[in-house]
Coordinates of C-alpha atoms and ligand atoms in Angstrom, one line a residue:
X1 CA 60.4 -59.7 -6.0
X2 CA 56.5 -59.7 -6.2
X3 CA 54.8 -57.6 -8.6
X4 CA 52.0 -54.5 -7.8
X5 CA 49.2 -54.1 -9.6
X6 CA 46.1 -51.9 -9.1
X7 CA 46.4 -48.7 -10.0
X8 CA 45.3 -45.3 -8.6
X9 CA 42.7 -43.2 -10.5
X10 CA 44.3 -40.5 -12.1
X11 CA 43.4 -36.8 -10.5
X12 CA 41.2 -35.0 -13.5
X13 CA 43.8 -32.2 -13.9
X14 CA 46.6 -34.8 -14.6
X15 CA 44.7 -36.6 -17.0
X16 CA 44.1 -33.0 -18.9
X17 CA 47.4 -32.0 -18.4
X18 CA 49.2 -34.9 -20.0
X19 CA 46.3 -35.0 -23.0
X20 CA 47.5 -32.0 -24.6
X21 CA 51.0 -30.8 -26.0
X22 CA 52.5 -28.7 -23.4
X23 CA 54.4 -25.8 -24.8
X24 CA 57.3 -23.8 -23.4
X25 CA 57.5 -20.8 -20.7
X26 CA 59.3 -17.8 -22.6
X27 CA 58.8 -14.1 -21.2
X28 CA 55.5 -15.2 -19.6
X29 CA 53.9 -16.3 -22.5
X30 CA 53.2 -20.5 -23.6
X31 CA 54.4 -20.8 -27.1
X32 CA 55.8 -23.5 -29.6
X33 CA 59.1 -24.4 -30.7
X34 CA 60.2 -21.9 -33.1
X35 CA 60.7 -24.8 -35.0
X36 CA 57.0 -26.2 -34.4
X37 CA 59.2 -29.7 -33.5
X38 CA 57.7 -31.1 -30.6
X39 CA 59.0 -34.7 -28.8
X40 CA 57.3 -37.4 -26.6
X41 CA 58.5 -38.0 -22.9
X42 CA 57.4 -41.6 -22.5
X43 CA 55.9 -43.7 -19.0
X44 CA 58.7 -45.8 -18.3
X45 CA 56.1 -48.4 -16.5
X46 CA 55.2 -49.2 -19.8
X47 CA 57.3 -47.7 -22.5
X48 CA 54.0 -46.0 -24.0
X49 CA 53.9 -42.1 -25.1
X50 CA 52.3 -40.0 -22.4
X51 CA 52.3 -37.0 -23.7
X52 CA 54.0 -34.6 -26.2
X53 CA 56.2 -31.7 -25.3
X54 CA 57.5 -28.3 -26.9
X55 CA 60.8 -29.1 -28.4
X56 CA 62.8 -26.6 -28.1
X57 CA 66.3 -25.7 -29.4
X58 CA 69.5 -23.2 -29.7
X59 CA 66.2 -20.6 -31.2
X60 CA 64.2 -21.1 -28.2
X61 CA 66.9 -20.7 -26.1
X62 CA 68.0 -17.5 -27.6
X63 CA 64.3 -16.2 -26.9
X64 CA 64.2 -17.4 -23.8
X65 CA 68.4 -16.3 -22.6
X66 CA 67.0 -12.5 -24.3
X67 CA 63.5 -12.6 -22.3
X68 CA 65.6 -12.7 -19.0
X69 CA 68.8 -10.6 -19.9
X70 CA 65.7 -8.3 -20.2
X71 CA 63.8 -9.2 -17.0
X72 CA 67.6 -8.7 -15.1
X73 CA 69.0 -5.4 -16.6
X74 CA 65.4 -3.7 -17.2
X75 CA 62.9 -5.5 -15.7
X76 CA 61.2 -5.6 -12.1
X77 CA 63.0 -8.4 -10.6
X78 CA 66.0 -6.6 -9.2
X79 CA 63.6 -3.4 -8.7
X80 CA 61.4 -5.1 -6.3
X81 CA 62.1 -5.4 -2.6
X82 CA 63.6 -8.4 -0.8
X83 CA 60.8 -8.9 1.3
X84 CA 58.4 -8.7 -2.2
X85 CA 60.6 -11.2 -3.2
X86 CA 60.7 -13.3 -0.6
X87 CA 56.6 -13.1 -0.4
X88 CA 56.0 -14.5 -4.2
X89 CA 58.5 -17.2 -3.5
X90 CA 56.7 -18.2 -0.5
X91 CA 53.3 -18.1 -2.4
X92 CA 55.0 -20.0 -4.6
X93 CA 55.6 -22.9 -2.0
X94 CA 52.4 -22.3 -1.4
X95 CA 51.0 -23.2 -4.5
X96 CA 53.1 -26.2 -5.2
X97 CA 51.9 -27.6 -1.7
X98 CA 48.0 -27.0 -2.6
X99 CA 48.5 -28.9 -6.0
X100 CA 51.1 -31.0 -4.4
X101 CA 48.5 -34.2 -5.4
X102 CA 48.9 -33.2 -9.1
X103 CA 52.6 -32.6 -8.9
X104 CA 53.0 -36.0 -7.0
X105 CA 50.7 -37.9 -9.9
X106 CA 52.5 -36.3 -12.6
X107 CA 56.1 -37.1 -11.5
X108 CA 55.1 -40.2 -10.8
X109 CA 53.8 -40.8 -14.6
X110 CA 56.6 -38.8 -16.4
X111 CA 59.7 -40.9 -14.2
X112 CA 57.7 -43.6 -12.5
X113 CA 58.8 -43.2 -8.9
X114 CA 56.3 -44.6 -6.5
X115 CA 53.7 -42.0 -5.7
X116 CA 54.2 -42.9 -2.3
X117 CA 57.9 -41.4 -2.1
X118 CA 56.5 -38.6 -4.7
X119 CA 54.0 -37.4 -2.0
X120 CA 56.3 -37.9 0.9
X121 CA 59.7 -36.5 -0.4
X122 CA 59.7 -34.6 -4.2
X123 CA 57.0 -32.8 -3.2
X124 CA 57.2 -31.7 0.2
X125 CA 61.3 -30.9 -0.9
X126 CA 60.3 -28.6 -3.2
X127 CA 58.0 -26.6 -1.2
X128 CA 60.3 -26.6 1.6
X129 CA 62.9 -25.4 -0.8
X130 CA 60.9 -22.7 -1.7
X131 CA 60.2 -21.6 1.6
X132 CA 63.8 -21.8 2.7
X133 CA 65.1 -20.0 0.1
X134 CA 62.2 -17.2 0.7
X135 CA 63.8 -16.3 3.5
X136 CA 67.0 -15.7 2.7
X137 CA 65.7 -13.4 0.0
X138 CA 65.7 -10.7 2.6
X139 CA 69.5 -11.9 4.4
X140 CA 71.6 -11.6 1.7
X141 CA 74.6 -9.2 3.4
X142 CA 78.1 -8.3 2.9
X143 CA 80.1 -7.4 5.3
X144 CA 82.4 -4.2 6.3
X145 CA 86.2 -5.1 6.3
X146 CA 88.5 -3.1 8.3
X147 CA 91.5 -2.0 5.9
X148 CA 95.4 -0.9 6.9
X149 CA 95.9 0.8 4.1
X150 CA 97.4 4.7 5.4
X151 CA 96.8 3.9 8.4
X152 CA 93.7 2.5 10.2
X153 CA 90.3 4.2 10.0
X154 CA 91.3 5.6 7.0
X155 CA 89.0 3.8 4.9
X156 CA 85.0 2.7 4.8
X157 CA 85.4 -0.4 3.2
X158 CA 82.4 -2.6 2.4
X159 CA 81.0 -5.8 0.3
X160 CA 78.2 -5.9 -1.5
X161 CA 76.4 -9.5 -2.4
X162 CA 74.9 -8.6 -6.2
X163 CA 72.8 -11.3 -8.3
X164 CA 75.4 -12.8 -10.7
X165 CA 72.8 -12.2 -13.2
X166 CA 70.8 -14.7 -16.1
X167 CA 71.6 -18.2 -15.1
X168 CA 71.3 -21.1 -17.2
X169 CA 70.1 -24.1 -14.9
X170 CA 69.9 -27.5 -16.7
X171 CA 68.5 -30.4 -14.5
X172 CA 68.2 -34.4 -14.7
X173 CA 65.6 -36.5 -14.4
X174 CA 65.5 -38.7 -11.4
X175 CA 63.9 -35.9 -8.9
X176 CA 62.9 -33.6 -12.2
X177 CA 60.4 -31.5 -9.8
X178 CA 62.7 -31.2 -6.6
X179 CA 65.9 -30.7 -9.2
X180 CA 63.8 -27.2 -10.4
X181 CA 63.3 -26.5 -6.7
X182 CA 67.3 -26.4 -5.9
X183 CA 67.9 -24.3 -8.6
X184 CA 65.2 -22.3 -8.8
X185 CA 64.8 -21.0 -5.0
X186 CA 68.3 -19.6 -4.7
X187 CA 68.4 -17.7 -7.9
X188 CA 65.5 -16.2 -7.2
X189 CA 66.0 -15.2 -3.5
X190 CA 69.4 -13.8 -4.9
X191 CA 67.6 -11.6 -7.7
X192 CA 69.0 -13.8 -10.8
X193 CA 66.8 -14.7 -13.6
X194 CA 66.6 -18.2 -15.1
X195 CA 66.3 -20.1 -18.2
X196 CA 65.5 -23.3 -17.3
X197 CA 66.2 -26.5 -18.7
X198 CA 64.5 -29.7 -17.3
X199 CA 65.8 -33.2 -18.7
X200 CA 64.2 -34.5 -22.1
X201 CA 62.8 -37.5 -20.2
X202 CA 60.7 -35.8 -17.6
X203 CA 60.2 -32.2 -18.3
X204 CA 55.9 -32.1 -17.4
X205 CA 56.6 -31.0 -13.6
X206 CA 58.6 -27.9 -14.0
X207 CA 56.2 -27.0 -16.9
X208 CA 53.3 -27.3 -14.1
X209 CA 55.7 -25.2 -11.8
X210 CA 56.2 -22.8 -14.8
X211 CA 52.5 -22.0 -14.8
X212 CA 52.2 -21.5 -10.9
X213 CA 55.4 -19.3 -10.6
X214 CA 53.5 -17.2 -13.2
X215 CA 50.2 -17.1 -10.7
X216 CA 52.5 -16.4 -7.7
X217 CA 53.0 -12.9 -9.7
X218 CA 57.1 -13.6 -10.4
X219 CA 57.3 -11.1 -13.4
X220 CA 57.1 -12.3 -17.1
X221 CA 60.9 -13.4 -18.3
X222 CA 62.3 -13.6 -14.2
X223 CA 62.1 -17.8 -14.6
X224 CA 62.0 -19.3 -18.7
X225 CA 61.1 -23.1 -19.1
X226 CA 62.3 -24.6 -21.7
X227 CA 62.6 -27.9 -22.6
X228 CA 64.4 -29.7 -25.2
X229 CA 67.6 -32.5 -25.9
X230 CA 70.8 -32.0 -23.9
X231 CA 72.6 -31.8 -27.2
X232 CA 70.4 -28.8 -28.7
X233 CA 68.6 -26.6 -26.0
X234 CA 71.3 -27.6 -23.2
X235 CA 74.2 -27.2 -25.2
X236 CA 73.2 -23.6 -26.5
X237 CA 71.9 -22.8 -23.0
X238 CA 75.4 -23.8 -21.9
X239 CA 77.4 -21.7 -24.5
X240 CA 75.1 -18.7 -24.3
X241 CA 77.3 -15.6 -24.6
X242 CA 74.4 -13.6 -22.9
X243 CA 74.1 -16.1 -19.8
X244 CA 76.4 -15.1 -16.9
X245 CA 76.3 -18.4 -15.1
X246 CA 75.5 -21.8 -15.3
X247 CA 73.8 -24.4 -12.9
X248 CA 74.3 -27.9 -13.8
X249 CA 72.9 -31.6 -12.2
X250 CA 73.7 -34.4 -14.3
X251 CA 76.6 -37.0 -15.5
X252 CA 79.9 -35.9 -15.1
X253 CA 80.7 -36.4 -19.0
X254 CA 78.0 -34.1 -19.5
X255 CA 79.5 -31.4 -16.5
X256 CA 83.1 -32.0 -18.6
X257 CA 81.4 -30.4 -21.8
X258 CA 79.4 -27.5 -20.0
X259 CA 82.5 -26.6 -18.8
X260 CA 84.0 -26.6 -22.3
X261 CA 81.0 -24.6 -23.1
X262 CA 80.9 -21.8 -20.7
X263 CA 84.8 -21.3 -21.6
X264 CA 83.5 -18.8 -24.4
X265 CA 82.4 -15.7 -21.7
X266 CA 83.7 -17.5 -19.3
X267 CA 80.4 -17.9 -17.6
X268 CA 80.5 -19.0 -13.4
X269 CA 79.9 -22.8 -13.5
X270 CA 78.5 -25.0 -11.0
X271 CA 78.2 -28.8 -11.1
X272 CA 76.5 -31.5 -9.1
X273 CA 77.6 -34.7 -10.7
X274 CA 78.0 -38.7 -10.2
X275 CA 79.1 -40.7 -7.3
X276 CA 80.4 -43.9 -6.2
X277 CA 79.5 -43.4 -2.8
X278 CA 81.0 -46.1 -0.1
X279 CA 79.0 -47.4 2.8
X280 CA 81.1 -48.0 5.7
X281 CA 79.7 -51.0 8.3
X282 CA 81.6 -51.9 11.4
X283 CA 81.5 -54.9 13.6
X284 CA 80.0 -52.6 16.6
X285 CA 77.3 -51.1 14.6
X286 CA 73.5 -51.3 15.7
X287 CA 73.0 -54.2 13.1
X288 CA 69.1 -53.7 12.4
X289 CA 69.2 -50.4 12.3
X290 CA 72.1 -50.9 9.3
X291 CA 70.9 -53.3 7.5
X292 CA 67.2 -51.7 6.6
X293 CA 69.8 -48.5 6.1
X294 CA 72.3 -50.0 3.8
X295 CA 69.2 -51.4 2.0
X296 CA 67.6 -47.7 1.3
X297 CA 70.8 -46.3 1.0
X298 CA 71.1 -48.2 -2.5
X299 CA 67.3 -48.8 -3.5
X300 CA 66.2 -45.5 -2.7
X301 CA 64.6 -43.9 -6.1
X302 CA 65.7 -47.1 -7.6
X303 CA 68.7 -46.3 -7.5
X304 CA 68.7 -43.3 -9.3
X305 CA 70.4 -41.1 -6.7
X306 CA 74.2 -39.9 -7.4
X307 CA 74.2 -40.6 -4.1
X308 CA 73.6 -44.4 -3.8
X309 CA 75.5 -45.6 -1.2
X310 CA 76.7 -47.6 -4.0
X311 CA 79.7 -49.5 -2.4
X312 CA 79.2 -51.7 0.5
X313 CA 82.0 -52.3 2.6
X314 CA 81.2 -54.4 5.8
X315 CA 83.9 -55.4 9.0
X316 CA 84.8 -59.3 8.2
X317 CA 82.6 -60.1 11.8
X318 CA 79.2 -58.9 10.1
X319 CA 79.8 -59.4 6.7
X320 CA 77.5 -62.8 6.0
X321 CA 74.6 -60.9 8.1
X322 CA 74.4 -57.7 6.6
X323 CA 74.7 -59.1 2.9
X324 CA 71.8 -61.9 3.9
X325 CA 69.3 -58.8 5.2
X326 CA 70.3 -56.7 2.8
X327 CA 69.4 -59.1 -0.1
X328 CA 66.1 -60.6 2.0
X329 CA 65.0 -57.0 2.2
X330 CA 65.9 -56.7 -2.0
X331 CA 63.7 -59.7 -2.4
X332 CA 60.9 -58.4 -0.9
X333 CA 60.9 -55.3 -2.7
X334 CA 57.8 -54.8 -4.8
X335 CA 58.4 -53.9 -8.4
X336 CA 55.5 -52.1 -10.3
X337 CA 54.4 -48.8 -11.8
X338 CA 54.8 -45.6 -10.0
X339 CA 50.9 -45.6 -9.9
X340 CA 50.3 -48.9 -7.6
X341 CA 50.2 -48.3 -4.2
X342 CA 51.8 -51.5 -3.6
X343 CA 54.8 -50.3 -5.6
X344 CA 57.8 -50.2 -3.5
X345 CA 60.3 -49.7 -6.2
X346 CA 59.4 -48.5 -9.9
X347 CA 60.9 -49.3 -13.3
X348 CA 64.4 -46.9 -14.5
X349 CA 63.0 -43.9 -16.2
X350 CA 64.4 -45.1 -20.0
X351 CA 65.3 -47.6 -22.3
X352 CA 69.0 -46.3 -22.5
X353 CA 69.0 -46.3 -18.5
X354 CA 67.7 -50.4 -18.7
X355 CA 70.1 -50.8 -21.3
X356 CA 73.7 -49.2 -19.1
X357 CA 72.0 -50.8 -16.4
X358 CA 72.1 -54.2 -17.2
X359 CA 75.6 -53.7 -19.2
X360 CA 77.0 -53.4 -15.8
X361 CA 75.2 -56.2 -14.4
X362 CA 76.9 -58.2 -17.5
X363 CA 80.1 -56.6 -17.0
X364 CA 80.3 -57.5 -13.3
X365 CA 79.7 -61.4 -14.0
X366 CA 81.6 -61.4 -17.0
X367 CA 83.9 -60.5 -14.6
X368 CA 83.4 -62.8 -11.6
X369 CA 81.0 -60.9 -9.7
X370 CA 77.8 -63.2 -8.1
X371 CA 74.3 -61.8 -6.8
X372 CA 72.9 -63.0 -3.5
X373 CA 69.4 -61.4 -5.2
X374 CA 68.2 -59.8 -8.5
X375 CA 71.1 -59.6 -10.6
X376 CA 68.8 -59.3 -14.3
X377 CA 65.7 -57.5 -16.1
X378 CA 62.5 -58.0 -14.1
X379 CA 59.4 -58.3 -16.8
X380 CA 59.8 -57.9 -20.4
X381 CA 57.1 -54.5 -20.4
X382 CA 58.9 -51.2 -18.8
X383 CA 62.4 -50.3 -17.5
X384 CA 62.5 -52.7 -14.5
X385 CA 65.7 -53.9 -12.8
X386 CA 66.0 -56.3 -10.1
X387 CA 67.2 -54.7 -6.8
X388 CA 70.4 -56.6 -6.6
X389 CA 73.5 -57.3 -4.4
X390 CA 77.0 -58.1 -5.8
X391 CA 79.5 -60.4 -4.1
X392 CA 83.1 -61.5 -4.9
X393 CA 84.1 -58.3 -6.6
X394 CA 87.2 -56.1 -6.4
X395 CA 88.7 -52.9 -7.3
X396 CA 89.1 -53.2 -10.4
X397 CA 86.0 -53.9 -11.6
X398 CA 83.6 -51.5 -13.5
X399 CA 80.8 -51.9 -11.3
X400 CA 83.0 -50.9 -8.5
X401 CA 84.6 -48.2 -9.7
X402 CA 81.5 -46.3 -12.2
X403 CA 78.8 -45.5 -11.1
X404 CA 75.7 -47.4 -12.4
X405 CA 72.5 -45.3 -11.3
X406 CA 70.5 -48.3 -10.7
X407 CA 69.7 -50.7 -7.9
X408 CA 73.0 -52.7 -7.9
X409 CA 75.0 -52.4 -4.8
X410 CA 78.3 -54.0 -4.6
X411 CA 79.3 -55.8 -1.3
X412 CA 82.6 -56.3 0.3
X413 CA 84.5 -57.0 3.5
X414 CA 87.2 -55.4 5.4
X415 CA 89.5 -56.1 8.2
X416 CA 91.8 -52.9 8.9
X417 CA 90.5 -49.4 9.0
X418 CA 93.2 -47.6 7.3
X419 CA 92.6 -50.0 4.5
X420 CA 88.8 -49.4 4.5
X421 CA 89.1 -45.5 4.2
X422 CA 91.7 -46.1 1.4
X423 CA 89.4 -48.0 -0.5
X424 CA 86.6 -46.0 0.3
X425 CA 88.5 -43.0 -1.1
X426 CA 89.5 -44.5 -4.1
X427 CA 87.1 -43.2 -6.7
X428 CA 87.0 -40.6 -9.2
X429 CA 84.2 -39.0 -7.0
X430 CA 83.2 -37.7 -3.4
X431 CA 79.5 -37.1 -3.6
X432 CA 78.6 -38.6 -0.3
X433 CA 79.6 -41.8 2.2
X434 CA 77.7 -43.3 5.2
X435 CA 79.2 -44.5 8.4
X436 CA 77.5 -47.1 10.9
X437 CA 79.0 -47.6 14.5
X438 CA 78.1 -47.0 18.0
X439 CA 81.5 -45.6 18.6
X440 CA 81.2 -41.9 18.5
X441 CA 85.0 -40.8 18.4
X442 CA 86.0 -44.0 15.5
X443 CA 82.8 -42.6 13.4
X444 CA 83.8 -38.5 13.7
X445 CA 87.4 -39.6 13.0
X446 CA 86.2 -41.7 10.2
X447 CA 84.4 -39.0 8.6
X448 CA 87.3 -36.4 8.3
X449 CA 89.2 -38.9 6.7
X450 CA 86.7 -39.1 4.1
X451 CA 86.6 -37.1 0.7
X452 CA 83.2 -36.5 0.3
X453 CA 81.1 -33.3 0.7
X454 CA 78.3 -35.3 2.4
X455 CA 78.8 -37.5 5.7
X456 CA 75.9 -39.5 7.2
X457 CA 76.6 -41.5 10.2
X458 CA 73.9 -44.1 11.5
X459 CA 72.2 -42.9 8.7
X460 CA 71.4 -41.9 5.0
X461 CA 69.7 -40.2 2.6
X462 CA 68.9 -37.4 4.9
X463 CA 68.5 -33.8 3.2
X464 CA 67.3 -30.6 4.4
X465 CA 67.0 -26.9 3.0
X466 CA 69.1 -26.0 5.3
X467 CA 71.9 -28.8 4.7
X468 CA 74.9 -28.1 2.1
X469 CA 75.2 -30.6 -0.9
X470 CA 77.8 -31.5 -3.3
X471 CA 80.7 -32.8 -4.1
X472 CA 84.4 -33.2 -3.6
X473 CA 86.5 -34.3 -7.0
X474 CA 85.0 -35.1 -10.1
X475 CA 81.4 -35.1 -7.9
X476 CA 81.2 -31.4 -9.2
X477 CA 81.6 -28.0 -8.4
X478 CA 80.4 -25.6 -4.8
X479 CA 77.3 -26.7 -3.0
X480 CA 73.3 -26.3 -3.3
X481 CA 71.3 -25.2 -0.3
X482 CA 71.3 -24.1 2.5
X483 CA 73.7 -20.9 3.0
X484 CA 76.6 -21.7 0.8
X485 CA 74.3 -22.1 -2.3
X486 CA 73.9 -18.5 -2.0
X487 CA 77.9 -18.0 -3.3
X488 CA 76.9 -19.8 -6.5
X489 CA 74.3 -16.8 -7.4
X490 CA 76.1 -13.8 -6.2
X491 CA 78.9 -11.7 -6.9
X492 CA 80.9 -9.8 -4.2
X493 CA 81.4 -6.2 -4.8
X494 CA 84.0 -4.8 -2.5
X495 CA 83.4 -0.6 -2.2
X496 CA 86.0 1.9 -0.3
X497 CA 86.2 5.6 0.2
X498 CA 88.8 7.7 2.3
X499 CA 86.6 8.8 5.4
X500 CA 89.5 11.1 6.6
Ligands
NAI1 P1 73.0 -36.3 -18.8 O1 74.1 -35.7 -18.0 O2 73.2 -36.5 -20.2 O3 71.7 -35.4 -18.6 C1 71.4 -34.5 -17.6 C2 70.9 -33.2 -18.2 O4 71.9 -32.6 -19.1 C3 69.7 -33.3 -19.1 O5 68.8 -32.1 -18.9 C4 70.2 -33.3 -20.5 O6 69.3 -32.9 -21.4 C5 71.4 -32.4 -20.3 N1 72.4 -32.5 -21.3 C6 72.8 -33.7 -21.9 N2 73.9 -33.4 -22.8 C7 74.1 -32.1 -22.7 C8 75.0 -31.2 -23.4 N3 75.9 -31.6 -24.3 N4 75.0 -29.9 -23.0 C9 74.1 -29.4 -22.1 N5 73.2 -30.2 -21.5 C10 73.2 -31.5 -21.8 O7 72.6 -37.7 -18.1 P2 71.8 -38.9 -18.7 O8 72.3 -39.2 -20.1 O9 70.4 -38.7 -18.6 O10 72.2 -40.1 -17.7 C11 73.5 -40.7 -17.9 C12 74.2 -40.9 -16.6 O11 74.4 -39.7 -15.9 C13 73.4 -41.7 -15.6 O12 73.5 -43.1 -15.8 C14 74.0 -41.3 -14.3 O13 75.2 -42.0 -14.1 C15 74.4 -39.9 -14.5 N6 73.3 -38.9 -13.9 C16 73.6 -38.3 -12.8 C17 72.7 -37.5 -12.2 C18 72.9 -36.8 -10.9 O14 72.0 -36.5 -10.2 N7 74.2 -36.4 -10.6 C19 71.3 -37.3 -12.8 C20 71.2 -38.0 -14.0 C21 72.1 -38.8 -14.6
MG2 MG1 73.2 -38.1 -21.6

């Protein structure tokens, strides 16, 4: 693992941007904390302050949750037409993609993801997202339902899709721009409005988006940013007797006590949670294709993807070959700021991240686990981990069966099939798997046996608008984007009248 260095000059409106204390969207107006409080968000390359952020809490919220109960049941969200809709959300998109330099620079200080991935995928998701979303503003149908009630064509019966209402959405950190995006595009395309909570450790992009869904003409109090600790501002977001749903990406202890919360109005919950996603190699896959696969499939944003294709589980035949490229690949990594060009992988976004991270590494020797590469702290400045492979492990270990949100993979043969998909199924979660094979029928068969609400065969990482994503078990609750997100925002209203 070499280090980058050199790197790239900051764009002016970044370096303003970050200077000053950024306060908090409520009912189209920047303000303060109620409580003046504000709290640093740090570069994780270096562990230094970057800036200073609006801190807000169960007051703020309450501002914020009563700014768009106001933009839902008076204002001009709901009022306007779909297609007016759909044209500020597209602007939107718009917008994002003509400051998509700024948005790239800025998430790549505030979480310290390569700029290179930043430009190439955050970005370009979120306007996408956008876009995507736009148009379905104006496809939002119900249906008409013949009923037998008295006889047939006695009845006009219809269903109505209605915005669920004012939705809570609290989001992590590892994608903290393209999180907003997935929660942002289908509430607004179903005519909800938002308070929005991004995570305490990167919340600068969806205050930059705040200010640009404000110059796309969305109506004061239709979207709310406001940022502040899980505990405070998430927790009253979560509990809010005014908010009618909420939207939440994040651990799953965390999804466990915003369930808890909503119980009060009983609020519409969904979740997107962790994984402990297995990564299925046989004997007759196209081996250089896989290995460069299974290597991205588990150093990808550092790891920081409750997807990680976490759990490698290779055929006995190409076991040796696929952990030796896999872990040459891992040693050539470069580790460095998000900044340096160079910089292949960047440094976990905090010291509590650093700190579970390289628990688990502990954990697994402790336990008998080796690493064919990394396996420890890289630098003694900044968050770094070693990308690192795992040998000798089983079941019952803790960095098999939790997931670790870094760049640890854990490798491990197989012989029998029906053994494999056992294995591969036994976890708390079902987030996502990958399958690698040239046999078409053994990979389709392989993928209905597995419990996970995301399948990638010869392949991984892929996501689209247009692509469903969640998970099955303890992985969460429905799916973001494409159509089916659409049933997390909206309410079905069935109507009838006697016609005869
Ligand atoms: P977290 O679940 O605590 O944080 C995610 C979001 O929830 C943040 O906005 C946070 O402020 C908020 N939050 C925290 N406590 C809350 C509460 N009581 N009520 C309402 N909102 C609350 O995740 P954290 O601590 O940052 O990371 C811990 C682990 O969670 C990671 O190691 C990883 O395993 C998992 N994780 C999973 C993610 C995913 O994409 N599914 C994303 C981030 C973390
Ligand atoms: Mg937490």
């Amino acid at each position: 693992m070499a280090t980058a260095t050199q790197a790239v000059t900051l764009d002016q409106n970044v370096a303003r941007y970050v200077a000053k204390p950024r306060k908090m969207l409520i009912n189209g107006q920047w303000v303060d904390a109620a409580s003046g409080k504000t709290f640093p968000t740090y570069n994780p390359a270096t562990g230094d302050v970057l800036a200073q952020v609006a801190e807000g809490d169960r007051e703020d919220i309450n501002r914020a949750v009563d700014a768009a109960r106001a933009a839902f049941d008076q204002g001009p969200w709901r009022k306007l037409s779909h297609s007016e809709r759909s044209r500020m959300m597209w602007k939107l998109a718009d917008l994002v993609e003509k400051h998509a330099e700024e948005f790239a620079q800025l998430e790549s200080l505030d979480n310290s993801k390569p700029l290179t991935i930043a430009r190439v995928a955050d970005v370009p998701g979120t306007v996408d997202m956008f876009r995507y979303m736009a148009g379905w503003a104006t496809k939002i149908e119900g249906n008409t339902i013949p009923l037998s009630a008295q006889g047939n064509g006695k009845f006009l019966a219809y269903t109505l899709r209605e915005p669920v209402g004012v939705v809570g959405q609290i989001i992590p950190w590892n994608f903290p721009l393209l999180m907003a995006a997935w929660k942002l595009a289908p509430a607004l395309a179903a005519g909800c409005c938002v308070v929005l909570k991004p995570a305490e450790q990167t919340p600068l992009t969806a205050l930059l988006l705040g200010e640009l869904i404000q110059e796309a003409g969305i109506p004061d109090g239709v979207v709310n940013v406001v940022p502040g600790y899980g505990e405070t501002a998430g927790a009253a977001l979560a509990a809010h007797p005014k908010v009618d749903k909420v939207a939440f990406t994040g651990s799953t202890e965390v999804g466990k006590l915003i369930v808890q919360a909503a119980a009060g109005n009983l609020k519409k919950v969904s979740l997107e949670l962790g994984g402990k996603s297995p990564n299925l190699v046989f004997d007759d896959a196209d081996i250089e294709r896989t290995i460069p696969g299974a290597a991205m499939a588990i150093f990808f944003n550092h790891g920081q993807c409750c997807c990680a294709g976490s759990r490698l589980y290779v055929e006995s035949k190409q076991f040796d070959k696929v952990v030796d490229g896999v872990s040459q690949i891992a040693s050539k990594i470069k580790i460095g700021s998000g900044l340096e060009p160079a910089t292949d992988m960047g440094p976990l976004v905090s010291q509590e991240q650093l700190n579970r991270v390289c628990g688990y590494l502990e954990s697994g020797f402790a336990e008998g686990a080796k690493a064919t590469v990394g396996g420890k702290r890289h630098g003694e400045r900044g968050y770094f981990v070693e990308p690192t492979v795992l040998v000798n492990t089983n079941e019952r270990m803790k960095v098999v069966r939790e997931e670790i949100f870094g760049p640890v993979v854990t490798a491990t043969p197989f012989k029998d099939i029906d053994d494999l998909v056992a294995k591969a199924n036994d976890t708390e979660y079902g987030l996502a798997a990958g399958v690698w094979t040239r046999d078409i029928a053994k990979a389709h068969r392989v993928a209905s046996m597995l419990k996970a609400g995301t399948v990638w065969i010869n392949c991984y990482n892929v996501f689209d608008a247009a692509l469903p994503f969640g998970g099955y078990k303890q992985s969460g609750w429905g799916r973001e984007m494409g159509h089916e997100v659409l049933e997390l925002y909206t309410e079905v209203k069935a109507v009838c009248l006697p016609i005869s």
